[in-house]
Protein backbone atom coordinates (compact mmCIF):
# COMPACT_ATOMS: atom_id res chain seq x y z
CA MET A 1 0.08 -0.38 -0.04
CA THR A 2 1.28 3.46 -1.03
CA SER A 3 -0.04 6.22 1.35
CA SER A 4 1.35 9.82 1.94
CA ALA A 5 1.54 11.56 5.13
CA TRP A 6 -1.36 13.45 6.33
CA GLN A 7 -1.46 17.53 5.66
CA LYS A 8 -3.12 19.61 7.77
CA SER A 9 -5.10 22.32 5.58
CA SER A 10 -3.36 25.71 5.75
CA TYR A 11 -7.07 27.45 6.67
CA SER A 12 -6.73 25.47 10.07
CA GLY A 13 -5.41 27.24 13.27
CA SER A 14 -2.99 26.00 15.72
CA ASN A 15 -6.08 23.90 18.08
CA SER A 16 -7.08 20.33 16.89
CA ASP A 17 -10.09 21.19 14.84
CA CYS A 18 -8.42 20.74 11.24
CA VAL A 19 -9.20 18.74 7.96
CA GLU A 20 -6.47 16.57 6.69
CA VAL A 21 -5.99 15.15 3.53
CA ARG A 22 -3.56 12.53 2.06
CA THR A 23 -3.57 10.03 -0.70
CA VAL A 24 -3.48 5.89 -0.44
CA ASP A 25 -3.24 3.82 -3.36
CA GLY A 26 -4.81 6.34 -5.66
CA LEU A 27 -7.45 7.60 -3.38
CA ILE A 28 -7.63 10.84 -1.43
CA GLU A 29 -8.54 10.44 1.82
CA LEU A 30 -10.21 13.25 4.05
CA ARG A 31 -10.25 13.34 8.05
CA GLU A 32 -10.99 15.87 10.65
CA SER A 33 -8.45 15.88 13.04
CA ASP A 34 -9.88 15.39 16.51
CA GLU A 35 -11.75 12.33 14.67
CA GLY A 36 -8.70 10.73 13.38
CA ASN A 37 -10.54 7.52 13.52
CA VAL A 38 -13.03 8.61 10.81
CA ILE A 39 -11.50 8.86 7.32
CA VAL A 40 -13.85 9.67 4.19
CA ARG A 41 -12.28 8.05 0.89
CA ILE A 42 -12.82 8.86 -2.49
CA THR A 43 -11.33 9.06 -5.91
CA PRO A 44 -9.83 12.36 -7.49
CA PRO A 45 -12.51 12.66 -10.24
CA ASN A 46 -15.49 12.33 -7.44
CA LEU A 47 -13.30 15.19 -5.24
CA ALA A 48 -13.51 17.16 -7.73
CA ASP A 49 -17.20 16.74 -8.92
CA PHE A 50 -18.10 17.48 -5.09
CA LEU A 51 -15.54 20.65 -4.79
CA GLN A 52 -17.19 22.02 -7.98
CA ALA A 53 -20.70 21.18 -6.28
CA ALA A 54 -20.11 22.97 -3.17
CA LYS A 55 -17.92 26.00 -4.24
CA ALA A 56 -21.73 26.38 -6.99
CA GLY A 57 -23.83 26.51 -3.82
CA GLU A 58 -25.53 23.28 -4.35
CA PHE A 59 -25.27 22.07 -0.56
CA ASP A 60 -26.09 25.94 0.96
CA HIS A 61 -29.57 24.86 1.97
CA LEU A 62 -28.10 22.53 4.45
CA ILE A 63 -26.05 25.13 6.29
CA THR A 64 -28.10 26.38 9.40
CA THR A 65 -27.25 29.51 11.25
CA ALA A 66 -27.99 30.33 14.75
CA PRO A 67 -30.95 32.34 15.59
């Protein structure tokens, strides 16, 4: 199994609540540093489609704001 080291998002602060990413055998893995045992594994094309949809606002209806 070929894998890279976990990399923390440049948008993360110095605390432990950040997104980390790495590659494993051609797939991309994502996790939150404070929930390291929960890993999302996705193909590069599917991640690209997801990010494009998020940037286009397709998931904005899922965001709730506190009153």
